Amino acid sequence: EDQVTQSPEALRLQEGESSSLNCSYTVSGLRGLFWYRQDPGKGPEFLFTLYSAGEEKEKERLKATLTKKESFLHITAPKPEDSATYLCATPPPRGTSYGKLTFGQGTILTVHP
Amino acid sequence: DAGVTQSPTHLIKTRGQQVTLRCSPISGHKSVSWYQQVLGQGPQFIFQYYEKEERGRGNFPDRFSARQFPNYSSELNVNALLLGDSALYLCASSFDQNTQLFFGSGTQLSVL
């Protein structure tokens, strides 16, 4: 069974203090790794999809990277508006729908001004 | 363009009652998935419907059921509510079975 584990559970940063969030996964035949941002009381908002080891994607202060066993979400010079829960997820094996994502438990990021 | 819309936004029920949650996908999207998110955890897959047929079911009891209508909107039904059913219920739509999911804001269900 696919497993996705995120660390740390919570991360407090000062504005401008760069850091990384980790997502480790155990899946049979990786078909991609998704990163989402979730604000309180809202649904997850798509950030990135990574498909193969070595791939990197960037969006503003966020950069996602992928290895064979884990993914990192690097946050450079964060601002208070980056405070949110960050979720990673994997789709099921080939031949099964993307609709059945397996999510990690999330990392709650708080950025203090 | 409207995103995924869910109703109601909040709901309070008592144990043993039944509840129906509704979801309207993004226009043109034919796939709807339902997820349950308990506080402090990631979303957990419940159902997927594509072209009005069930295409996947997660590890949830038979008290949970769903359907998709000809206009691709969907309903999630939960019977005989338990305290542990209290959660944020998320609906996500996608164009087909293997494209990016877009999530609604969810229905917050509280069972007392």
PDB file of N, CA, C and O in Angstrom, chain A residues 36-104:
ATOM      1  N   TYR A  36       0.445  20.538  -2.773  1.00  0.00           N
ATOM      2  CA  TYR A  36      -0.704  21.419  -2.630  1.00  0.00           C
ATOM      3  C   TYR A  36      -0.470  22.347  -1.440  1.00  0.00           C
ATOM      4  O   TYR A  36       0.218  21.999  -0.479  1.00  0.00           O
ATOM      5  N   ARG A  37      -1.125  23.507  -1.498  1.00  0.00           N
ATOM      6  CA  ARG A  37      -1.181  24.428  -0.365  1.00  0.00           C
ATOM      7  C   ARG A  37      -2.629  24.472   0.121  1.00  0.00           C
ATOM      8  O   ARG A  37      -3.567  24.545  -0.690  1.00  0.00           O
ATOM      9  N   GLN A  38      -2.822  24.439   1.431  1.00  0.00           N
ATOM     10  CA  GLN A  38      -4.173  24.511   1.983  1.00  0.00           C
ATOM     11  C   GLN A  38      -4.233  25.570   3.069  1.00  0.00           C
ATOM     12  O   GLN A  38      -3.529  25.494   4.066  1.00  0.00           O
ATOM     13  N   ASP A  39      -5.106  26.552   2.858  1.00  0.00           N
ATOM     14  CA  ASP A  39      -5.361  27.579   3.864  1.00  0.00           C
ATOM     15  C   ASP A  39      -6.493  27.112   4.774  1.00  0.00           C
ATOM     16  O   ASP A  39      -7.340  26.313   4.361  1.00  0.00           O
ATOM     17  N   PRO A  40      -6.533  27.618   6.011  1.00  0.00           N
ATOM     18  CA  PRO A  40      -7.569  27.171   6.955  1.00  0.00           C
ATOM     19  C   PRO A  40      -8.979  27.321   6.391  1.00  0.00           C
ATOM     20  O   PRO A  40      -9.336  28.365   5.851  1.00  0.00           O
ATOM     21  N   GLY A  41      -9.783  26.260   6.499  1.00  0.00           N
ATOM     22  CA  GLY A  41     -11.163  26.306   6.033  1.00  0.00           C
ATOM     23  C   GLY A  41     -11.327  26.257   4.527  1.00  0.00           C
ATOM     24  O   GLY A  41     -12.440  26.446   4.014  1.00  0.00           O
ATOM     25  N   LYS A  42     -10.247  25.988   3.812  1.00  0.00           N
ATOM     26  CA  LYS A  42     -10.297  25.936   2.356  1.00  0.00           C
ATOM     27  C   LYS A  42      -9.845  24.574   1.854  1.00  0.00           C
ATOM     28  O   LYS A  42      -9.238  23.798   2.580  1.00  0.00           O
ATOM     29  N   GLY A  43     -10.128  24.304   0.583  1.00  0.00           N
ATOM     30  CA  GLY A  43      -9.639  23.088  -0.024  1.00  0.00           C
ATOM     31  C   GLY A  43      -8.206  23.258  -0.500  1.00  0.00           C
ATOM     32  O   GLY A  43      -7.710  24.379  -0.649  1.00  0.00           O
ATOM     33  N   PRO A  44      -7.498  22.159  -0.746  1.00  0.00           N
ATOM     34  CA  PRO A  44      -6.118  22.239  -1.236  1.00  0.00           C
ATOM     35  C   PRO A  44      -6.041  22.936  -2.591  1.00  0.00           C
ATOM     36  O   PRO A  44      -6.886  22.725  -3.460  1.00  0.00           O
ATOM     37  N   GLU A  45      -4.990  23.747  -2.748  1.00  0.00           N
ATOM     38  CA  GLU A  45      -4.738  24.459  -4.000  1.00  0.00           C
ATOM     39  C   GLU A  45      -3.479  23.887  -4.632  1.00  0.00           C
ATOM     40  O   GLU A  45      -2.431  23.817  -3.994  1.00  0.00           O
ATOM     41  N   PHE A  46      -3.578  23.477  -5.890  1.00  0.00           N
ATOM     42  CA  PHE A  46      -2.469  22.833  -6.574  1.00  0.00           C
ATOM     43  C   PHE A  46      -1.282  23.772  -6.723  1.00  0.00           C
ATOM     44  O   PHE A  46      -1.432  24.944  -7.076  1.00  0.00           O
ATOM     45  N   LEU A  47      -0.076  23.225  -6.437  1.00  0.00           N
ATOM     46  CA  LEU A  47       1.149  23.990  -6.629  1.00  0.00           C
ATOM     47  C   LEU A  47       2.015  23.402  -7.752  1.00  0.00           C
ATOM     48  O   LEU A  47       2.350  24.088  -8.706  1.00  0.00           O
ATOM     49  N   PHE A  48       2.411  22.138  -7.598  1.00  0.00           N
ATOM     50  CA  PHE A  48       3.364  21.529  -8.526  1.00  0.00           C
ATOM     51  C   PHE A  48       3.044  20.059  -8.775  1.00  0.00           C
ATOM     52  O   PHE A  48       2.485  19.399  -7.910  1.00  0.00           O
ATOM     53  N   THR A  49       3.472  19.575  -9.928  1.00  0.00           N
ATOM     54  CA  THR A  49       3.573  18.145 -10.198  1.00  0.00           C
ATOM     55  C   THR A  49       4.995  17.841 -10.626  1.00  0.00           C
ATOM     56  O   THR A  49       5.555  18.523 -11.486  1.00  0.00           O
ATOM     57  N   LEU A  50       5.592  16.813 -10.025  1.00  0.00           N
ATOM     58  CA  LEU A  50       6.919  16.337 -10.398  1.00  0.00           C
ATOM     59  C   LEU A  50       6.781  14.895 -10.854  1.00  0.00           C
ATOM     60  O   LEU A  50       6.070  14.107 -10.217  1.00  0.00           O
ATOM     61  N   TYR A  51       7.458  14.536 -11.953  1.00  0.00           N
ATOM     62  CA  TYR A  51       7.261  13.206 -12.508  1.00  0.00           C
ATOM     63  C   TYR A  51       8.475  12.294 -12.402  1.00  0.00           C
ATOM     64  O   TYR A  51       8.313  11.068 -12.376  1.00  0.00           O
ATOM     65  N   SER A  52       9.684  12.853 -12.385  1.00  0.00           N
ATOM     66  CA  SER A  52      10.852  11.983 -12.396  1.00  0.00           C
ATOM     67  C   SER A  52      11.942  12.548 -11.499  1.00  0.00           C
ATOM     68  O   SER A  52      12.025  13.769 -11.267  1.00  0.00           O
ATOM     69  N   ALA A  53      12.779  11.637 -10.987  1.00  0.00           N
ATOM     70  CA  ALA A  53      13.879  12.020 -10.105  1.00  0.00           C
ATOM     71  C   ALA A  53      14.769  13.047 -10.794  1.00  0.00           C
ATOM     72  O   ALA A  53      15.113  12.897 -11.971  1.00  0.00           O
ATOM     73  N   GLY A  54      15.132  14.092 -10.055  1.00  0.00           N
ATOM     74  CA  GLY A  54      15.960  15.148 -10.603  1.00  0.00           C
ATOM     75  C   GLY A  54      15.164  16.338 -11.112  1.00  0.00           C
ATOM     76  O   GLY A  54      15.717  17.414 -11.366  1.00  0.00           O
ATOM     77  N   GLU A  55      13.868  16.175 -11.237  1.00  0.00           N
ATOM     78  CA  GLU A  55      13.030  17.252 -11.743  1.00  0.00           C
ATOM     79  C   GLU A  55      12.860  18.329 -10.687  1.00  0.00           C
ATOM     80  O   GLU A  55      12.764  18.037  -9.494  1.00  0.00           O
ATOM     81  N   GLU A  56      12.796  19.584 -11.110  1.00  0.00           N
ATOM     82  CA  GLU A  56      12.581  20.716 -10.229  1.00  0.00           C
ATOM     83  C   GLU A  56      11.525  21.633 -10.839  1.00  0.00           C
ATOM     84  O   GLU A  56      11.467  21.787 -12.066  1.00  0.00           O
ATOM     85  N   LYS A  57      10.701  22.235  -9.983  1.00  0.00           N
ATOM     86  CA  LYS A  57       9.704  23.211 -10.436  1.00  0.00           C
ATOM     87  C   LYS A  57       9.758  24.387  -9.465  1.00  0.00           C
ATOM     88  O   LYS A  57       9.947  24.194  -8.262  1.00  0.00           O
ATOM     89  N   GLU A  58       9.559  25.598  -9.973  1.00  0.00           N
ATOM     90  CA  GLU A  58       9.606  26.799  -9.143  1.00  0.00           C
ATOM     91  C   GLU A  58       8.372  27.652  -9.354  1.00  0.00           C
ATOM     92  O   GLU A  58       7.800  27.715 -10.450  1.00  0.00           O
ATOM     93  N   LYS A  59       7.962  28.321  -8.256  1.00  0.00           N
ATOM     94  CA  LYS A  59       6.861  29.265  -8.317  1.00  0.00           C
ATOM     95  C   LYS A  59       7.073  30.275  -7.206  1.00  0.00           C
ATOM     96  O   LYS A  59       6.972  29.950  -6.034  1.00  0.00           O
ATOM     97  N   GLU A  60       7.418  31.491  -7.585  1.00  0.00           N
ATOM     98  CA  GLU A  60       7.688  32.569  -6.638  1.00  0.00           C
ATOM     99  C   GLU A  60       8.758  32.116  -5.642  1.00  0.00           C
ATOM    100  O   GLU A  60       9.875  31.799  -6.032  1.00  0.00           O
ATOM    101  N   ARG A  61       8.444  32.051  -4.374  1.00  0.00           N
ATOM    102  CA  ARG A  61       9.441  31.705  -3.353  1.00  0.00           C
ATOM    103  C   ARG A  61       9.542  30.194  -3.116  1.00  0.00           C
ATOM    104  O   ARG A  61      10.289  29.745  -2.245  1.00  0.00           O
ATOM    105  N   LEU A  62       8.801  29.416  -3.851  1.00  0.00           N
ATOM    106  CA  LEU A  62       8.747  27.965  -3.658  1.00  0.00           C
ATOM    107  C   LEU A  62       9.477  27.224  -4.768  1.00  0.00           C
ATOM    108  O   LEU A  62       9.364  27.587  -5.940  1.00  0.00           O
ATOM    109  N   LYS A  63      10.223  26.203  -4.377  1.00  0.00           N
ATOM    110  CA  LYS A  63      10.849  25.306  -5.345  1.00  0.00           C
ATOM    111  C   LYS A  63      10.689  23.882  -4.862  1.00  0.00           C
ATOM    112  O   LYS A  63      11.037  23.557  -3.728  1.00  0.00           O
ATOM    113  N   ALA A  64      10.148  23.028  -5.736  1.00  0.00           N
ATOM    114  CA  ALA A  64       9.949  21.620  -5.403  1.00  0.00           C
ATOM    115  C   ALA A  64      10.960  20.783  -6.162  1.00  0.00           C
ATOM    116  O   ALA A  64      11.224  21.023  -7.340  1.00  0.00           O
ATOM    117  N   THR A  65      11.533  19.802  -5.467  1.00  0.00           N
ATOM    118  CA  THR A  65      12.487  18.880  -6.073  1.00  0.00           C
ATOM    119  C   THR A  65      12.073  17.454  -5.764  1.00  0.00           C
ATOM    120  O   THR A  65      11.334  17.203  -4.800  1.00  0.00           O
ATOM    121  N   LEU A  66      12.558  16.508  -6.596  1.00  0.00           N
ATOM    122  CA  LEU A  66      12.152  15.115  -6.444  1.00  0.00           C
ATOM    123  C   LEU A  66      13.368  14.195  -6.573  1.00  0.00           C
ATOM    124  O   LEU A  66      14.188  14.355  -7.485  1.00  0.00           O
ATOM    125  N   THR A  67      13.487  13.245  -5.633  1.00  0.00           N
ATOM    126  CA  THR A  67      14.453  12.158  -5.754  1.00  0.00           C
ATOM    127  C   THR A  67      13.658  10.864  -5.865  1.00  0.00           C
ATOM    128  O   THR A  67      12.433  10.881  -5.929  1.00  0.00           O
ATOM    129  N   LYS A  68      14.362   9.736  -5.861  1.00  0.00           N
ATOM    130  CA  LYS A  68      13.666   8.463  -6.011  1.00  0.00           C
ATOM    131  C   LYS A  68      12.834   8.090  -4.788  1.00  0.00           C
ATOM    132  O   LYS A  68      11.940   7.252  -4.875  1.00  0.00           O
ATOM    133  N   LYS A  69      13.148   8.711  -3.634  1.00  0.00           N
ATOM    134  CA  LYS A  69      12.447   8.314  -2.417  1.00  0.00           C
ATOM    135  C   LYS A  69      11.752   9.461  -1.706  1.00  0.00           C
ATOM    136  O   LYS A  69      10.984   9.227  -0.775  1.00  0.00           O
ATOM    137  N   GLU A  70      12.057  10.716  -2.109  1.00  0.00           N
ATOM    138  CA  GLU A  70      11.463  11.825  -1.392  1.00  0.00           C
ATOM    139  C   GLU A  70      11.417  13.085  -2.246  1.00  0.00           C
ATOM    140  O   GLU A  70      12.077  13.177  -3.289  1.00  0.00           O
ATOM    141  N   SER A  71      10.613  14.022  -1.761  1.00  0.00           N
ATOM    142  CA  SER A  71      10.509  15.320  -2.420  1.00  0.00           C
ATOM    143  C   SER A  71      10.693  16.393  -1.363  1.00  0.00           C
ATOM    144  O   SER A  71      10.347  16.195  -0.184  1.00  0.00           O
ATOM    145  N   PHE A  72      11.266  17.508  -1.779  1.00  0.00           N
ATOM    146  CA  PHE A  72      11.457  18.638  -0.888  1.00  0.00           C
ATOM    147  C   PHE A  72      10.734  19.852  -1.463  1.00  0.00           C
ATOM    148  O   PHE A  72      10.732  20.062  -2.683  1.00  0.00           O
ATOM    149  N   LEU A  73      10.154  20.623  -0.555  1.00  0.00           N
ATOM    150  CA  LEU A  73       9.589  21.920  -0.935  1.00  0.00           C
ATOM    151  C   LEU A  73      10.438  22.967  -0.227  1.00  0.00           C
ATOM    152  O   LEU A  73      10.392  23.087   0.996  1.00  0.00           O
ATOM    153  N   HIS A  74      11.247  23.667  -1.015  1.00  0.00           N
ATOM    154  CA  HIS A  74      12.142  24.679  -0.469  1.00  0.00           C
ATOM    155  C   HIS A  74      11.419  26.030  -0.490  1.00  0.00           C
ATOM    156  O   HIS A  74      10.842  26.410  -1.514  1.00  0.00           O
ATOM    157  N   ILE A  75      11.499  26.728   0.640  1.00  0.00           N
ATOM    158  CA  ILE A  75      10.871  28.045   0.726  1.00  0.00           C
ATOM    159  C   ILE A  75      11.982  29.067   0.982  1.00  0.00           C
ATOM    160  O   ILE A  75      12.654  29.009   2.023  1.00  0.00           O
ATOM    161  N   THR A  76      12.146  29.963   0.032  1.00  0.00           N
ATOM    162  CA  THR A  76      13.217  30.961   0.103  1.00  0.00           C
ATOM    163  C   THR A  76      12.647  32.302   0.540  1.00  0.00           C
ATOM    164  O   THR A  76      11.690  32.794  -0.039  1.00  0.00           O
ATOM    165  N   ALA A  77      13.264  32.864   1.574  1.00  0.00           N
ATOM    166  CA  ALA A  77      12.852  34.165   2.101  1.00  0.00           C
ATOM    167  C   ALA A  77      11.347  34.252   2.256  1.00  0.00           C
ATOM    168  O   ALA A  77      10.685  35.097   1.628  1.00  0.00           O
ATOM    169  N   PRO A  78      10.744  33.383   3.077  1.00  0.00           N
ATOM    170  CA  PRO A  78       9.281  33.354   3.184  1.00  0.00           C
ATOM    171  C   PRO A  78       8.705  34.631   3.765  1.00  0.00           C
ATOM    172  O   PRO A  78       9.367  35.353   4.518  1.00  0.00           O
ATOM    173  N   LYS A  79       7.433  34.859   3.414  1.00  0.00           N
ATOM    174  CA  LYS A  79       6.671  35.981   3.931  1.00  0.00           C
ATOM    175  C   LYS A  79       5.490  35.446   4.735  1.00  0.00           C
ATOM    176  O   LYS A  79       5.092  34.287   4.559  1.00  0.00           O
ATOM    177  N   PRO A  80       4.899  36.267   5.600  1.00  0.00           N
ATOM    178  CA  PRO A  80       3.753  35.792   6.400  1.00  0.00           C
ATOM    179  C   PRO A  80       2.629  35.187   5.555  1.00  0.00           C
ATOM    180  O   PRO A  80       1.969  34.240   5.996  1.00  0.00           O
ATOM    181  N   GLU A  81       2.445  35.685   4.339  1.00  0.00           N
ATOM    182  CA  GLU A  81       1.375  35.142   3.489  1.00  0.00           C
ATOM    183  C   GLU A  81       1.668  33.731   2.980  1.00  0.00           C
ATOM    184  O   GLU A  81       0.780  33.098   2.377  1.00  0.00           O
ATOM    185  N   ASP A  82       2.863  33.236   3.204  1.00  0.00           N
ATOM    186  CA  ASP A  82       3.184  31.850   2.866  1.00  0.00           C
ATOM    187  C   ASP A  82       2.712  30.880   3.951  1.00  0.00           C
ATOM    188  O   ASP A  82       2.801  29.657   3.768  1.00  0.00           O
ATOM    189  N   SER A  83       2.229  31.411   5.061  1.00  0.00           N
ATOM    190  CA  SER A  83       1.713  30.561   6.142  1.00  0.00           C
ATOM    191  C   SER A  83       0.517  29.761   5.649  1.00  0.00           C
ATOM    192  O   SER A  83      -0.440  30.326   5.115  1.00  0.00           O
ATOM    193  N   ALA A  84       0.584  28.454   5.791  1.00  0.00           N
ATOM    194  CA  ALA A  84      -0.461  27.545   5.310  1.00  0.00           C
ATOM    195  C   ALA A  84      -0.034  26.125   5.664  1.00  0.00           C
ATOM    196  O   ALA A  84       1.058  25.902   6.180  1.00  0.00           O
ATOM    197  N   THR A  85      -0.900  25.172   5.374  1.00  0.00           N
ATOM    198  CA  THR A  85      -0.527  23.759   5.445  1.00  0.00           C
ATOM    199  C   THR A  85      -0.126  23.310   4.049  1.00  0.00           C
ATOM    200  O   THR A  85      -0.840  23.559   3.079  1.00  0.00           O
ATOM    201  N   TYR A  86       1.024  22.669   3.948  1.00  0.00           N
ATOM    202  CA  TYR A  86       1.518  22.183   2.670  1.00  0.00           C
ATOM    203  C   TYR A  86       1.385  20.656   2.646  1.00  0.00           C
ATOM    204  O   TYR A  86       1.875  19.966   3.546  1.00  0.00           O
ATOM    205  N   LEU A  87       0.708  20.177   1.626  1.00  0.00           N
ATOM    206  CA  LEU A  87       0.413  18.751   1.482  1.00  0.00           C
ATOM    207  C   LEU A  87       1.116  18.188   0.261  1.00  0.00           C
ATOM    208  O   LEU A  87       1.187  18.859  -0.776  1.00  0.00           O
ATOM    209  N   CYS A  88       1.628  16.977   0.373  1.00  0.00           N
ATOM    210  CA  CYS A  88       2.102  16.276  -0.817  1.00  0.00           C
ATOM    211  C   CYS A  88       1.223  15.045  -1.029  1.00  0.00           C
ATOM    212  O   CYS A  88       0.585  14.551  -0.095  1.00  0.00           O
ATOM    213  N   ALA A  89       1.181  14.564  -2.261  1.00  0.00           N
ATOM    214  CA  ALA A  89       0.298  13.445  -2.587  1.00  0.00           C
ATOM    215  C   ALA A  89       0.837  12.685  -3.785  1.00  0.00           C
ATOM    216  O   ALA A  89       1.524  13.254  -4.640  1.00  0.00           O
ATOM    217  N   THR A  90       0.521  11.398  -3.844  1.00  0.00           N
ATOM    218  CA  THR A  90       0.898  10.587  -4.996  1.00  0.00           C
ATOM    219  C   THR A  90      -0.346   9.942  -5.594  1.00  0.00           C
ATOM    220  O   THR A  90      -1.284   9.592  -4.865  1.00  0.00           O
ATOM    221  N   PRO A  91      -0.377   9.779  -6.908  1.00  0.00           N
ATOM    222  CA  PRO A  91      -1.490   9.066  -7.536  1.00  0.00           C
ATOM    223  C   PRO A  91      -1.268   7.566  -7.393  1.00  0.00           C
ATOM    224  O   PRO A  91      -0.153   7.122  -7.091  1.00  0.00           O
ATOM    225  N   PRO A  92      -2.299   6.762  -7.604  1.00  0.00           N
ATOM    226  CA  PRO A  92      -2.173   5.308  -7.508  1.00  0.00           C
ATOM    227  C   PRO A  92      -1.397   4.751  -8.699  1.00  0.00           C
ATOM    228  O   PRO A  92      -1.052   5.483  -9.620  1.00  0.00           O
ATOM    229  N   PRO A  93      -1.111   3.442  -8.705  1.00  0.00           N
ATOM    230  CA  PRO A  93      -0.342   2.845  -9.790  1.00  0.00           C
ATOM    231  C   PRO A  93      -0.987   3.048 -11.156  1.00  0.00           C
ATOM    232  O   PRO A  93      -2.185   3.319 -11.267  1.00  0.00           O
ATOM    233  N   ARG A  94      -0.161   2.882 -12.180  1.00  0.00           N
ATOM    234  CA  ARG A  94      -0.636   3.022 -13.558  1.00  0.00           C
ATOM    235  C   ARG A  94      -1.848   2.111 -13.786  1.00  0.00           C
ATOM    236  O   ARG A  94      -1.887   0.984 -13.319  1.00  0.00           O
ATOM    237  N   GLY A  95      -2.813   2.625 -14.492  1.00  0.00           N
ATOM    238  CA  GLY A  95      -4.035   1.873 -14.747  1.00  0.00           C
ATOM    239  C   GLY A  95      -5.157   2.231 -13.782  1.00  0.00           C
ATOM    240  O   GLY A  95      -6.284   1.791 -13.950  1.00  0.00           O
ATOM    241  N   THR A  96      -4.827   3.022 -12.777  1.00  0.00           N
ATOM    242  CA  THR A  96      -5.820   3.479 -11.809  1.00  0.00           C
ATOM    243  C   THR A  96      -5.910   4.998 -11.898  1.00  0.00           C
ATOM    244  O   THR A  96      -4.926   5.667 -12.190  1.00  0.00           O
ATOM    245  N   SER A  97      -7.064   5.525 -11.590  1.00  0.00           N
ATOM    246  CA  SER A  97      -7.319   6.940 -11.808  1.00  0.00           C
ATOM    247  C   SER A  97      -6.540   7.855 -10.872  1.00  0.00           C
ATOM    248  O   SER A  97      -6.295   7.534  -9.721  1.00  0.00           O
ATOM    249  N   TYR A  98      -6.179   9.041 -11.401  1.00  0.00           N
ATOM    250  CA  TYR A  98      -5.560  10.089 -10.592  1.00  0.00           C
ATOM    251  C   TYR A  98      -6.480  10.556  -9.474  1.00  0.00           C
ATOM    252  O   TYR A  98      -6.029  11.195  -8.540  1.00  0.00           O
ATOM    253  N   GLY A  99      -7.767  10.277  -9.586  1.00  0.00           N
ATOM    254  CA  GLY A  99      -8.692  10.770  -8.579  1.00  0.00           C
ATOM    255  C   GLY A  99      -8.431  10.211  -7.202  1.00  0.00           C
ATOM    256  O   GLY A  99      -8.863  10.769  -6.202  1.00  0.00           O
ATOM    257  N   LYS A 100      -7.693   9.070  -7.144  1.00  0.00           N
ATOM    258  CA  LYS A 100      -7.440   8.399  -5.871  1.00  0.00           C
ATOM    259  C   LYS A 100      -6.061   8.756  -5.351  1.00  0.00           C
ATOM    260  O   LYS A 100      -5.177   7.919  -5.255  1.00  0.00           O
ATOM    261  N   LEU A 101      -5.865  10.016  -5.026  1.00  0.00           N
ATOM    262  CA  LEU A 101      -4.579  10.450  -4.508  1.00  0.00           C
ATOM    263  C   LEU A 101      -4.379   9.959  -3.075  1.00  0.00           C
ATOM    264  O   LEU A 101      -5.329   9.888  -2.303  1.00  0.00           O
ATOM    265  N   THR A 102      -3.126   9.650  -2.735  1.00  0.00           N
ATOM    266  CA  THR A 102      -2.741   9.352  -1.354  1.00  0.00           C
ATOM    267  C   THR A 102      -1.974  10.558  -0.827  1.00  0.00           C
ATOM    268  O   THR A 102      -0.919  10.904  -1.368  1.00  0.00           O
ATOM    269  N   PHE A 103      -2.525  11.197   0.210  1.00  0.00           N
ATOM    270  CA  PHE A 103      -1.935  12.406   0.772  1.00  0.00           C
ATOM    271  C   PHE A 103      -1.097  12.092   2.002  1.00  0.00           C
ATOM    272  O   PHE A 103      -1.386  11.142   2.746  1.00  0.00           O
ATOM    273  N   GLY A 104      -0.077  12.918   2.221  1.00  0.00           N
ATOM    274  CA  GLY A 104       0.603  12.938   3.507  1.00  0.00           C
ATOM    275  C   GLY A 104      -0.247  13.718   4.502  1.00  0.00           C
ATOM    276  O   GLY A 104      -1.285  14.283   4.150  1.00  0.00           O
TER     277      GLY A 104
END
